[in-house]
PDB file of N, CA and C in Angstrom:
ATOM      1  N   GLN A   7     -11.778  -8.063 -14.791  1.00  0.00           N
ATOM      2  CA  GLN A   7     -12.069  -7.007 -13.821  1.00  0.00           C
ATOM      3  C   GLN A   7     -10.812  -6.709 -13.021  1.00  0.00           C
ATOM      4  N   VAL A   8     -10.781  -5.525 -12.426  1.00  0.00           N
ATOM      5  CA  VAL A   8      -9.623  -5.124 -11.628  1.00  0.00           C
ATOM      6  C   VAL A   8      -9.540  -5.997 -10.382  1.00  0.00           C
ATOM      7  N   GLN A   9      -8.366  -6.528 -10.153  1.00  0.00           N
ATOM      8  CA  GLN A   9      -8.094  -7.274  -8.919  1.00  0.00           C
ATOM      9  C   GLN A   9      -6.784  -6.791  -8.325  1.00  0.00           C
ATOM     10  N   LEU A  10      -6.802  -6.588  -7.040  1.00  0.00           N
ATOM     11  CA  LEU A  10      -5.620  -6.207  -6.284  1.00  0.00           C
ATOM     12  C   LEU A  10      -5.496  -7.190  -5.126  1.00  0.00           C
ATOM     13  N   VAL A  11      -4.362  -7.836  -5.023  1.00  0.00           N
ATOM     14  CA  VAL A  11      -4.176  -8.864  -3.995  1.00  0.00           C
ATOM     15  C   VAL A  11      -2.918  -8.550  -3.201  1.00  0.00           C
ATOM     16  N   GLU A  12      -3.118  -8.213  -1.938  1.00  0.00           N
ATOM     17  CA  GLU A  12      -1.997  -7.896  -1.052  1.00  0.00           C
ATOM     18  C   GLU A  12      -1.461  -9.166  -0.396  1.00  0.00           C
ATOM     19  N   SER A  13      -0.190  -9.113  -0.068  1.00  0.00           N
ATOM     20  CA  SER A  13       0.442 -10.185   0.694  1.00  0.00           C
ATOM     21  C   SER A  13       1.607  -9.614   1.473  1.00  0.00           C
ATOM     22  N   GLY A  14       2.075 -10.379   2.445  1.00  0.00           N
ATOM     23  CA  GLY A  14       3.274  -9.988   3.160  1.00  0.00           C
ATOM     24  C   GLY A  14       3.054  -9.484   4.571  1.00  0.00           C
ATOM     25  N   GLY A  15       1.827  -9.423   5.023  1.00  0.00           N
ATOM     26  CA  GLY A  15       1.582  -8.967   6.385  1.00  0.00           C
ATOM     27  C   GLY A  15       1.937 -10.039   7.397  1.00  0.00           C
ATOM     28  N   GLY A  16       1.769  -9.702   8.646  1.00  0.00           N
ATOM     29  CA  GLY A  16       2.037 -10.650   9.709  1.00  0.00           C
ATOM     30  C   GLY A  16       2.469  -9.946  10.977  1.00  0.00           C
ATOM     31  N   LEU A  17       3.090 -10.721  11.853  1.00  0.00           N
ATOM     32  CA  LEU A  17       3.567 -10.198  13.132  1.00  0.00           C
ATOM     33  C   LEU A  17       5.033  -9.787  12.999  1.00  0.00           C
ATOM     34  N   VAL A  18       5.319  -8.563  13.392  1.00  0.00           N
ATOM     35  CA  VAL A  18       6.671  -8.022  13.293  1.00  0.00           C
ATOM     36  C   VAL A  18       7.036  -7.394  14.632  1.00  0.00           C
ATOM     37  N   GLN A  19       8.268  -7.554  15.040  1.00  0.00           N
ATOM     38  CA  GLN A  19       8.706  -6.930  16.287  1.00  0.00           C
ATOM     39  C   GLN A  19       8.942  -5.445  16.105  1.00  0.00           C
ATOM     40  N   PRO A  20       8.742  -4.676  17.136  1.00  0.00           N
ATOM     41  CA  PRO A  20       9.076  -3.237  17.046  1.00  0.00           C
ATOM     42  C   PRO A  20      10.509  -3.028  16.589  1.00  0.00           C
ATOM     43  N   GLY A  21      10.676  -2.080  15.685  1.00  0.00           N
ATOM     44  CA  GLY A  21      11.994  -1.833  15.106  1.00  0.00           C
ATOM     45  C   GLY A  21      12.309  -2.698  13.919  1.00  0.00           C
ATOM     46  N   GLY A  22      11.453  -3.663  13.640  1.00  0.00           N
ATOM     47  CA  GLY A  22      11.676  -4.588  12.548  1.00  0.00           C
ATOM     48  C   GLY A  22      11.197  -4.044  11.218  1.00  0.00           C
ATOM     49  N   SER A  23      11.299  -4.911  10.217  1.00  0.00           N
ATOM     50  CA  SER A  23      10.931  -4.546   8.862  1.00  0.00           C
ATOM     51  C   SER A  23       9.985  -5.574   8.265  1.00  0.00           C
ATOM     52  N   ALA A  24       9.266  -5.156   7.266  1.00  0.00           N
ATOM     53  CA  ALA A  24       8.403  -6.069   6.520  1.00  0.00           C
ATOM     54  C   ALA A  24       8.172  -5.463   5.140  1.00  0.00           C
ATOM     55  N   ARG A  25       7.863  -6.319   4.178  1.00  0.00           N
ATOM     56  CA  ARG A  25       7.557  -5.839   2.843  1.00  0.00           C
ATOM     57  C   ARG A  25       6.207  -6.369   2.422  1.00  0.00           C
ATOM     58  N   LEU A  26       5.343  -5.450   2.055  1.00  0.00           N
ATOM     59  CA  LEU A  26       4.043  -5.819   1.511  1.00  0.00           C
ATOM     60  C   LEU A  26       4.113  -5.787  -0.004  1.00  0.00           C
ATOM     61  N   SER A  27       3.381  -6.685  -0.617  1.00  0.00           N
ATOM     62  CA  SER A  27       3.268  -6.723  -2.070  1.00  0.00           C
ATOM     63  C   SER A  27       1.799  -6.625  -2.447  1.00  0.00           C
ATOM     64  N   CYS A  28       1.568  -6.077  -3.617  1.00  0.00           N
ATOM     65  CA  CYS A  28       0.203  -5.992  -4.148  1.00  0.00           C
ATOM     66  C   CYS A  28       0.273  -6.365  -5.625  1.00  0.00           C
ATOM     67  N   ALA A  29      -0.286  -7.511  -5.952  1.00  0.00           N
ATOM     68  CA  ALA A  29      -0.317  -7.966  -7.336  1.00  0.00           C
ATOM     69  C   ALA A  29      -1.605  -7.480  -7.988  1.00  0.00           C
ATOM     70  N   ALA A  30      -1.440  -6.811  -9.107  1.00  0.00           N
ATOM     71  CA  ALA A  30      -2.578  -6.218  -9.803  1.00  0.00           C
ATOM     72  C   ALA A  30      -2.879  -6.981 -11.085  1.00  0.00           C
ATOM     73  N   SER A  31      -4.138  -7.056 -11.426  1.00  0.00           N
ATOM     74  CA  SER A  31      -4.546  -7.698 -12.671  1.00  0.00           C
ATOM     75  C   SER A  31      -5.864  -7.089 -13.143  1.00  0.00           C
ATOM     76  N   GLY A  32      -6.178  -7.349 -14.414  1.00  0.00           N
ATOM     77  CA  GLY A  32      -7.451  -6.883 -14.953  1.00  0.00           C
ATOM     78  C   GLY A  32      -7.405  -5.509 -15.570  1.00  0.00           C
ATOM     79  N   PHE A  33      -6.240  -4.897 -15.608  1.00  0.00           N
ATOM     80  CA  PHE A  33      -6.080  -3.590 -16.233  1.00  0.00           C
ATOM     81  C   PHE A  33      -4.612  -3.415 -16.623  1.00  0.00           C
ATOM     82  N   THR A  34      -4.367  -2.433 -17.471  1.00  0.00           N
ATOM     83  CA  THR A  34      -2.989  -2.119 -17.860  1.00  0.00           C
ATOM     84  C   THR A  34      -2.334  -1.352 -16.731  1.00  0.00           C
ATOM     85  N   PHE A  35      -1.382  -1.989 -16.082  1.00  0.00           N
ATOM     86  CA  PHE A  35      -0.835  -1.517 -14.805  1.00  0.00           C
ATOM     87  C   PHE A  35       0.009  -0.254 -14.930  1.00  0.00           C
ATOM     88  N   SER A  36       0.892  -0.212 -15.893  1.00  0.00           N
ATOM     89  CA  SER A  36       1.936   0.818 -15.881  1.00  0.00           C
ATOM     90  C   SER A  36       1.444   2.265 -15.922  1.00  0.00           C
ATOM     91  N   PRO A  37       0.352   2.622 -16.579  1.00  0.00           N
ATOM     92  CA  PRO A  37      -0.021   4.029 -16.633  1.00  0.00           C
ATOM     93  C   PRO A  37      -0.672   4.604 -15.384  1.00  0.00           C
ATOM     94  N   TYR A  38      -0.957   3.744 -14.405  1.00  0.00           N
ATOM     95  CA  TYR A  38      -1.748   4.185 -13.272  1.00  0.00           C
ATOM     96  C   TYR A  38      -0.936   4.334 -11.990  1.00  0.00           C
ATOM     97  N   ALA A  39      -1.257   5.416 -11.262  1.00  0.00           N
ATOM     98  CA  ALA A  39      -0.708   5.562  -9.934  1.00  0.00           C
ATOM     99  C   ALA A  39      -1.289   4.484  -9.016  1.00  0.00           C
ATOM    100  N   MET A  40      -0.477   4.084  -8.067  1.00  0.00           N
ATOM    101  CA  MET A  40      -0.897   3.087  -7.087  1.00  0.00           C
ATOM    102  C   MET A  40      -0.693   3.651  -5.686  1.00  0.00           C
ATOM    103  N   ASP A  41      -1.605   3.308  -4.806  1.00  0.00           N
ATOM    104  CA  ASP A  41      -1.595   3.855  -3.448  1.00  0.00           C
ATOM    105  C   ASP A  41      -1.573   2.729  -2.412  1.00  0.00           C
ATOM    106  N   TRP A  42      -1.084   3.089  -1.252  1.00  0.00           N
ATOM    107  CA  TRP A  42      -1.243   2.243  -0.063  1.00  0.00           C
ATOM    108  C   TRP A  42      -2.008   3.054   0.991  1.00  0.00           C
ATOM    109  N   TYR A  43      -2.934   2.375   1.633  1.00  0.00           N
ATOM    110  CA  TYR A  43      -3.700   2.923   2.742  1.00  0.00           C
ATOM    111  C   TYR A  43      -3.582   1.964   3.924  1.00  0.00           C
ATOM    112  N   ARG A  44      -3.966   2.452   5.086  1.00  0.00           N
ATOM    113  CA  ARG A  44      -4.036   1.573   6.248  1.00  0.00           C
ATOM    114  C   ARG A  44      -5.143   2.053   7.186  1.00  0.00           C
ATOM    115  N   GLN A  45      -5.575   1.132   8.023  1.00  0.00           N
ATOM    116  CA  GLN A  45      -6.560   1.470   9.053  1.00  0.00           C
ATOM    117  C   GLN A  45      -6.175   0.758  10.336  1.00  0.00           C
ATOM    118  N   ALA A  46      -5.871   1.561  11.338  1.00  0.00           N
ATOM    119  CA  ALA A  46      -5.549   1.038  12.654  1.00  0.00           C
ATOM    120  C   ALA A  46      -6.829   0.862  13.455  1.00  0.00           C
ATOM    121  N   PRO A  47      -6.809  -0.016  14.438  1.00  0.00           N
ATOM    122  CA  PRO A  47      -8.015  -0.211  15.259  1.00  0.00           C
ATOM    123  C   PRO A  47      -8.507   1.097  15.852  1.00  0.00           C
ATOM    124  N   GLY A  48      -9.793   1.372  15.663  1.00  0.00           N
ATOM    125  CA  GLY A  48     -10.385   2.574  16.224  1.00  0.00           C
ATOM    126  C   GLY A  48     -10.154   3.840  15.435  1.00  0.00           C
ATOM    127  N   ASN A  49      -9.403   3.710  14.326  1.00  0.00           N
ATOM    128  CA  ASN A  49      -9.094   4.886  13.498  1.00  0.00           C
ATOM    129  C   ASN A  49      -9.743   4.779  12.119  1.00  0.00           C
ATOM    130  N   GLU A  50      -9.790   5.893  11.443  1.00  0.00           N
ATOM    131  CA  GLU A  50     -10.278   5.879  10.073  1.00  0.00           C
ATOM    132  C   GLU A  50      -9.166   5.406   9.137  1.00  0.00           C
ATOM    133  N   ARG A  51      -9.550   4.950   7.986  1.00  0.00           N
ATOM    134  CA  ARG A  51      -8.569   4.567   6.982  1.00  0.00           C
ATOM    135  C   ARG A  51      -7.786   5.794   6.558  1.00  0.00           C
ATOM    136  N   GLU A  52      -6.473   5.644   6.454  1.00  0.00           N
ATOM    137  CA  GLU A  52      -5.632   6.778   6.074  1.00  0.00           C
ATOM    138  C   GLU A  52      -4.747   6.422   4.899  1.00  0.00           C
ATOM    139  N   TRP A  53      -4.524   7.408   4.038  1.00  0.00           N
ATOM    140  CA  TRP A  53      -3.581   7.251   2.941  1.00  0.00           C
ATOM    141  C   TRP A  53      -2.173   7.314   3.500  1.00  0.00           C
ATOM    142  N   ILE A  54      -1.280   6.470   2.982  1.00  0.00           N
ATOM    143  CA  ILE A  54       0.094   6.524   3.465  1.00  0.00           C
ATOM    144  C   ILE A  54       1.138   6.695   2.376  1.00  0.00           C
ATOM    145  N   ALA A  55       0.850   6.264   1.141  1.00  0.00           N
ATOM    146  CA  ALA A  55       1.872   6.395   0.112  1.00  0.00           C
ATOM    147  C   ALA A  55       1.259   6.259  -1.277  1.00  0.00           C
ATOM    148  N   THR A  56       1.886   6.932  -2.230  1.00  0.00           N
ATOM    149  CA  THR A  56       1.496   6.856  -3.638  1.00  0.00           C
ATOM    150  C   THR A  56       2.738   6.778  -4.501  1.00  0.00           C
ATOM    151  N   ILE A  57       2.642   5.993  -5.560  1.00  0.00           N
ATOM    152  CA  ILE A  57       3.674   6.007  -6.594  1.00  0.00           C
ATOM    153  C   ILE A  57       2.986   6.228  -7.930  1.00  0.00           C
ATOM    154  N   SER A  58       3.476   7.206  -8.675  1.00  0.00           N
ATOM    155  CA  SER A  58       2.867   7.534  -9.955  1.00  0.00           C
ATOM    156  C   SER A  58       3.377   6.597 -11.044  1.00  0.00           C
ATOM    157  N   SER A  59       2.827   6.778 -12.233  1.00  0.00           N
ATOM    158  CA  SER A  59       3.284   5.991 -13.369  1.00  0.00           C
ATOM    159  C   SER A  59       4.735   6.309 -13.702  1.00  0.00           C
ATOM    160  N   GLU A  60       5.161   7.528 -13.359  1.00  0.00           N
ATOM    161  CA  GLU A  60       6.547   7.932 -13.599  1.00  0.00           C
ATOM    162  C   GLU A  60       7.452   7.637 -12.411  1.00  0.00           C
ATOM    163  N   HIS A  61       6.922   6.897 -11.442  1.00  0.00           N
ATOM    164  CA  HIS A  61       7.669   6.499 -10.243  1.00  0.00           C
ATOM    165  C   HIS A  61       7.910   7.658  -9.284  1.00  0.00           C
ATOM    166  N   THR A  62       7.166   8.754  -9.443  1.00  0.00           N
ATOM    167  CA  THR A  62       7.175   9.802  -8.435  1.00  0.00           C
ATOM    168  C   THR A  62       6.451   9.298  -7.200  1.00  0.00           C
ATOM    169  N   VAL A  63       7.019   9.566  -6.047  1.00  0.00           N
ATOM    170  CA  VAL A  63       6.435   9.020  -4.811  1.00  0.00           C
ATOM    171  C   VAL A  63       6.048  10.137  -3.858  1.00  0.00           C
ATOM    172  N   ALA A  64       5.102   9.811  -2.984  1.00  0.00           N
ATOM    173  CA  ALA A  64       4.670  10.735  -1.943  1.00  0.00           C
ATOM    174  C   ALA A  64       4.277   9.903  -0.735  1.00  0.00           C
ATOM    175  N   TYR A  65       4.505  10.472   0.450  1.00  0.00           N
ATOM    176  CA  TYR A  65       4.255   9.750   1.690  1.00  0.00           C
ATOM    177  C   TYR A  65       3.535  10.629   2.695  1.00  0.00           C
ATOM    178  N   ALA A  66       2.738   9.972   3.521  1.00  0.00           N
ATOM    179  CA  ALA A  66       2.187  10.648   4.679  1.00  0.00           C
ATOM    180  C   ALA A  66       3.311  10.923   5.671  1.00  0.00           C
ATOM    181  N   ASP A  67       3.156  11.985   6.441  1.00  0.00           N
ATOM    182  CA  ASP A  67       4.196  12.331   7.418  1.00  0.00           C
ATOM    183  C   ASP A  67       4.437  11.191   8.408  1.00  0.00           C
ATOM    184  N   SER A  68       3.397  10.423   8.697  1.00  0.00           N
ATOM    185  CA  SER A  68       3.500   9.372   9.706  1.00  0.00           C
ATOM    186  C   SER A  68       4.441   8.247   9.298  1.00  0.00           C
ATOM    187  N   VAL A  69       4.719   8.110   7.993  1.00  0.00           N
ATOM    188  CA  VAL A  69       5.570   7.021   7.523  1.00  0.00           C
ATOM    189  C   VAL A  69       6.802   7.517   6.767  1.00  0.00           C
ATOM    190  N   LYS A  70       6.888   8.804   6.501  1.00  0.00           N
ATOM    191  CA  LYS A  70       7.988   9.345   5.710  1.00  0.00           C
ATOM    192  C   LYS A  70       9.314   9.029   6.385  1.00  0.00           C
ATOM    193  N   GLY A  71      10.242   8.552   5.578  1.00  0.00           N
ATOM    194  CA  GLY A  71      11.555   8.201   6.098  1.00  0.00           C
ATOM    195  C   GLY A  71      11.657   6.778   6.614  1.00  0.00           C
ATOM    196  N   ARG A  72      10.532   6.108   6.761  1.00  0.00           N
ATOM    197  CA  ARG A  72      10.534   4.721   7.252  1.00  0.00           C
ATOM    198  C   ARG A  72       9.973   3.747   6.231  1.00  0.00           C
ATOM    199  N   PHE A  73       9.030   4.205   5.415  1.00  0.00           N
ATOM    200  CA  PHE A  73       8.388   3.342   4.429  1.00  0.00           C
ATOM    201  C   PHE A  73       8.843   3.772   3.033  1.00  0.00           C
ATOM    202  N   THR A  74       8.935   2.798   2.137  1.00  0.00           N
ATOM    203  CA  THR A  74       9.295   3.063   0.752  1.00  0.00           C
ATOM    204  C   THR A  74       8.322   2.332  -0.165  1.00  0.00           C
ATOM    205  N   ILE A  75       7.699   3.075  -1.046  1.00  0.00           N
ATOM    206  CA  ILE A  75       6.814   2.490  -2.032  1.00  0.00           C
ATOM    207  C   ILE A  75       7.587   2.336  -3.336  1.00  0.00           C
ATOM    208  N   SER A  76       7.340   1.235  -4.022  1.00  0.00           N
ATOM    209  CA  SER A  76       7.992   1.002  -5.309  1.00  0.00           C
ATOM    210  C   SER A  76       7.052   0.165  -6.175  1.00  0.00           C
ATOM    211  N   ARG A  77       7.421   0.061  -7.442  1.00  0.00           N
ATOM    212  CA  ARG A  77       6.600  -0.722  -8.347  1.00  0.00           C
ATOM    213  C   ARG A  77       7.474  -1.438  -9.363  1.00  0.00           C
ATOM    214  N   ASP A  78       6.975  -2.574  -9.810  1.00  0.00           N
ATOM    215  CA  ASP A  78       7.626  -3.342 -10.877  1.00  0.00           C
ATOM    216  C   ASP A  78       6.563  -3.544 -11.944  1.00  0.00           C
ATOM    217  N   ASN A  79       6.654  -2.742 -12.994  1.00  0.00           N
ATOM    218  CA  ASN A  79       5.628  -2.811 -14.032  1.00  0.00           C
ATOM    219  C   ASN A  79       5.672  -4.126 -14.796  1.00  0.00           C
ATOM    220  N   ALA A  80       6.824  -4.745 -14.853  1.00  0.00           N
ATOM    221  CA  ALA A  80       6.918  -6.040 -15.539  1.00  0.00           C
ATOM    222  C   ALA A  80       6.153  -7.120 -14.784  1.00  0.00           C
ATOM    223  N   LYS A  81       6.020  -6.938 -13.480  1.00  0.00           N
ATOM    224  CA  LYS A  81       5.326  -7.928 -12.646  1.00  0.00           C
ATOM    225  C   LYS A  81       3.949  -7.434 -12.211  1.00  0.00           C
ATOM    226  N   ASN A  82       3.553  -6.258 -12.667  1.00  0.00           N
ATOM    227  CA  ASN A  82       2.259  -5.681 -12.269  1.00  0.00           C
ATOM    228  C   ASN A  82       2.092  -5.688 -10.751  1.00  0.00           C
ATOM    229  N   THR A  83       3.140  -5.263 -10.078  1.00  0.00           N
ATOM    230  CA  THR A  83       3.160  -5.353  -8.623  1.00  0.00           C
ATOM    231  C   THR A  83       3.664  -4.052  -8.026  1.00  0.00           C
ATOM    232  N   VAL A  84       3.042  -3.648  -6.939  1.00  0.00           N
ATOM    233  CA  VAL A  84       3.499  -2.511  -6.153  1.00  0.00           C
ATOM    234  C   VAL A  84       3.890  -3.039  -4.767  1.00  0.00           C
ATOM    235  N   TYR A  85       4.915  -2.431  -4.224  1.00  0.00           N
ATOM    236  CA  TYR A  85       5.471  -2.878  -2.944  1.00  0.00           C
ATOM    237  C   TYR A  85       5.434  -1.751  -1.924  1.00  0.00           C
ATOM    238  N   LEU A  86       5.419  -2.159  -0.670  1.00  0.00           N
ATOM    239  CA  LEU A  86       5.607  -1.207   0.426  1.00  0.00           C
ATOM    240  C   LEU A  86       6.631  -1.805   1.372  1.00  0.00           C
ATOM    241  N   GLN A  87       7.827  -1.260   1.331  1.00  0.00           N
ATOM    242  CA  GLN A  87       8.883  -1.684   2.254  1.00  0.00           C
ATOM    243  C   GLN A  87       8.759  -0.858   3.516  1.00  0.00           C
ATOM    244  N   MET A  88       8.577  -1.528   4.635  1.00  0.00           N
ATOM    245  CA  MET A  88       8.369  -0.859   5.912  1.00  0.00           C
ATOM    246  C   MET A  88       9.536  -1.179   6.828  1.00  0.00           C
ATOM    247  N   SER A  89      10.111  -0.174   7.420  1.00  0.00           N
ATOM    248  CA  SER A  89      11.204  -0.376   8.351  1.00  0.00           C
ATOM    249  C   SER A  89      10.971   0.461   9.599  1.00  0.00           C
ATOM    250  N   SER A  90      11.775   0.194  10.621  1.00  0.00           N
ATOM    251  CA  SER A  90      11.646   0.894  11.908  1.00  0.00           C
ATOM    252  C   SER A  90      10.191   0.883  12.368  1.00  0.00           C
ATOM    253  N   LEU A  91       9.592  -0.278  12.289  1.00  0.00           N
ATOM    254  CA  LEU A  91       8.170  -0.384  12.590  1.00  0.00           C
ATOM    255  C   LEU A  91       7.899  -0.128  14.060  1.00  0.00           C
ATOM    256  N   LYS A  92       6.761   0.521  14.308  1.00  0.00           N
ATOM    257  CA  LYS A  92       6.327   0.884  15.639  1.00  0.00           C
ATOM    258  C   LYS A  92       4.994   0.204  15.928  1.00  0.00           C
ATOM    259  N   PRO A  93       4.671   0.028  17.196  1.00  0.00           N
ATOM    260  CA  PRO A  93       3.355  -0.554  17.510  1.00  0.00           C
ATOM    261  C   PRO A  93       2.207   0.216  16.864  1.00  0.00           C
ATOM    262  N   GLU A  94       2.356   1.523  16.718  1.00  0.00           N
ATOM    263  CA  GLU A  94       1.274   2.314  16.116  1.00  0.00           C
ATOM    264  C   GLU A  94       1.154   2.099  14.612  1.00  0.00           C
ATOM    265  N   ASP A  95       2.061   1.337  14.024  1.00  0.00           N
ATOM    266  CA  ASP A  95       1.912   0.950  12.617  1.00  0.00           C
ATOM    267  C   ASP A  95       0.993  -0.266  12.473  1.00  0.00           C
ATOM    268  N   THR A  96       0.591  -0.844  13.582  1.00  0.00           N
ATOM    269  CA  THR A  96      -0.333  -1.965  13.532  1.00  0.00           C
ATOM    270  C   THR A  96      -1.631  -1.529  12.860  1.00  0.00           C
ATOM    271  N   ALA A  97      -1.992  -2.238  11.797  1.00  0.00           N
ATOM    272  CA  ALA A  97      -3.153  -1.841  11.000  1.00  0.00           C
ATOM    273  C   ALA A  97      -3.411  -2.896   9.923  1.00  0.00           C
ATOM    274  N   VAL A  98      -4.557  -2.759   9.300  1.00  0.00           N
ATOM    275  CA  VAL A  98      -4.807  -3.457   8.041  1.00  0.00           C
ATOM    276  C   VAL A  98      -4.322  -2.538   6.928  1.00  0.00           C
ATOM    277  N   TYR A  99      -3.544  -3.085   6.019  1.00  0.00           N
ATOM    278  CA  TYR A  99      -2.968  -2.325   4.917  1.00  0.00           C
ATOM    279  C   TYR A  99      -3.624  -2.763   3.612  1.00  0.00           C
ATOM    280  N   TRP A 100      -3.991  -1.774   2.804  1.00  0.00           N
ATOM    281  CA  TRP A 100      -4.582  -2.029   1.495  1.00  0.00           C
ATOM    282  C   TRP A 100      -3.789  -1.332   0.385  1.00  0.00           C
ATOM    283  N   CYS A 101      -3.697  -1.962  -0.749  1.00  0.00           N
ATOM    284  CA  CYS A 101      -3.312  -1.214  -1.933  1.00  0.00           C
ATOM    285  C   CYS A 101      -4.582  -0.796  -2.653  1.00  0.00           C
ATOM    286  N   SER A 102      -4.449   0.241  -3.448  1.00  0.00           N
ATOM    287  CA  SER A 102      -5.626   0.835  -4.051  1.00  0.00           C
ATOM    288  C   SER A 102      -5.227   1.573  -5.323  1.00  0.00           C
ATOM    289  N   MET A 103      -6.166   1.724  -6.229  1.00  0.00           N
ATOM    290  CA  MET A 103      -5.955   2.535  -7.405  1.00  0.00           C
ATOM    291  C   MET A 103      -7.282   3.090  -7.889  1.00  0.00           C
ATOM    292  N   TYR A 104      -7.186   4.160  -8.698  1.00  0.00           N
ATOM    293  CA  TYR A 104      -8.369   4.856  -9.181  1.00  0.00           C
ATOM    294  C   TYR A 104      -8.419   4.701 -10.692  1.00  0.00           C
ATOM    295  N   LEU A 105      -9.534   4.188 -11.161  1.00  0.00           N
ATOM    296  CA  LEU A 105      -9.703   3.913 -12.581  1.00  0.00           C
ATOM    297  C   LEU A 105     -11.145   4.139 -12.961  1.00  0.00           C
ATOM    298  N   SER A 106     -11.337   4.929 -14.018  1.00  0.00           N
ATOM    299  CA  SER A 106     -12.683   5.159 -14.562  1.00  0.00           C
ATOM    300  C   SER A 106     -13.670   5.582 -13.470  1.00  0.00           C
ATOM    301  N   ARG A 107     -13.252   6.578 -12.706  1.00  0.00           N
ATOM    302  CA  ARG A 107     -14.116   7.198 -11.699  1.00  0.00           C
ATOM    303  C   ARG A 107     -14.488   6.252 -10.565  1.00  0.00           C
ATOM    304  N   ARG A 108     -13.670   5.270 -10.343  1.00  0.00           N
ATOM    305  CA  ARG A 108     -13.940   4.344  -9.241  1.00  0.00           C
ATOM    306  C   ARG A 108     -12.609   3.986  -8.580  1.00  0.00           C
ATOM    307  N   ARG A 109     -12.644   3.922  -7.251  1.00  0.00           N
ATOM    308  CA  ARG A 109     -11.452   3.480  -6.528  1.00  0.00           C
ATOM    309  C   ARG A 109     -11.598   1.993  -6.222  1.00  0.00           C
ATOM    310  N   TYR A 110     -10.549   1.275  -6.539  1.00  0.00           N
ATOM    311  CA  TYR A 110     -10.496  -0.157  -6.287  1.00  0.00           C
ATOM    312  C   TYR A 110      -9.588  -0.459  -5.104  1.00  0.00           C
ATOM    313  N   TRP A 111      -9.953  -1.505  -4.381  1.00  0.00           N
ATOM    314  CA  TRP A 111      -9.215  -1.914  -3.194  1.00  0.00           C
ATOM    315  C   TRP A 111      -8.908  -3.397  -3.236  1.00  0.00           C
ATOM    316  N   GLY A 112      -7.786  -3.751  -2.634  1.00  0.00           N
ATOM    317  CA  GLY A 112      -7.531  -5.151  -2.383  1.00  0.00           C
ATOM    318  C   GLY A 112      -8.297  -5.607  -1.155  1.00  0.00           C
ATOM    319  N   GLN A 113      -7.992  -6.837  -0.724  1.00  0.00           N
ATOM    320  CA  GLN A 113      -8.705  -7.402   0.423  1.00  0.00           C
ATOM    321  C   GLN A 113      -8.066  -6.982   1.736  1.00  0.00           C
ATOM    322  N   GLY A 114      -6.873  -6.424   1.659  1.00  0.00           N
ATOM    323  CA  GLY A 114      -6.163  -5.976   2.847  1.00  0.00           C
ATOM    324  C   GLY A 114      -5.295  -7.062   3.451  1.00  0.00           C
ATOM    325  N   THR A 115      -4.252  -6.619   4.138  1.00  0.00           N
ATOM    326  CA  THR A 115      -3.376  -7.558   4.848  1.00  0.00           C
ATOM    327  C   THR A 115      -3.053  -6.952   6.218  1.00  0.00           C
ATOM    328  N   GLN A 116      -3.103  -7.781   7.229  1.00  0.00           N
ATOM    329  CA  GLN A 116      -2.886  -7.318   8.600  1.00  0.00           C
ATOM    330  C   GLN A 116      -1.400  -7.273   8.905  1.00  0.00           C
ATOM    331  N   VAL A 117      -0.976  -6.147   9.448  1.00  0.00           N
ATOM    332  CA  VAL A 117       0.374  -6.013   9.978  1.00  0.00           C
ATOM    333  C   VAL A 117       0.242  -5.698  11.472  1.00  0.00           C
ATOM    334  N   THR A 118       0.851  -6.522  12.277  1.00  0.00           N
ATOM    335  CA  THR A 118       0.832  -6.336  13.725  1.00  0.00           C
ATOM    336  C   THR A 118       2.254  -6.156  14.226  1.00  0.00           C
ATOM    337  N   VAL A 119       2.504  -5.037  14.862  1.00  0.00           N
ATOM    338  CA  VAL A 119       3.842  -4.751  15.378  1.00  0.00           C
ATOM    339  C   VAL A 119       3.780  -4.894  16.898  1.00  0.00           C
ATOM    340  N   SER A 120       4.401  -5.932  17.372  1.00  0.00           N
ATOM    341  CA  SER A 120       4.333  -6.243  18.803  1.00  0.00           C
ATOM    342  C   SER A 120       5.478  -7.158  19.178  1.00  0.00           C
ATOM    343  N   SER A 121       5.907  -7.023  20.423  1.00  0.00           N
ATOM    344  CA  SER A 121       6.938  -7.922  20.934  1.00  0.00           C
ATOM    345  C   SER A 121       6.296  -9.096  21.649  1.00  0.00           C
TER     346      SER A 121
END
């Protein structure tokens, strides 16, 4: 079955950086686009980045220029490199993908940006 496992969250100081990883299993990774979402306290879950099978990327305006999504098909892993972090980036972050008319989610990882 599809499994997505995020890692790399934690406490980061404002202006700092962090890298999230999402290890995928249970499906053939390379042909599928992969997404990152987040949900801040009191807010709805929002899409923040996508990387296609061809490595085409797209970002939400809120993270454009600060976050970079990438993938390593040999490792079945998608990454989210986050820099210039702000307190408003504090959220639970999920990786996600769409397969056979169903969206799959990882368990999420907490990122807290605070001094």
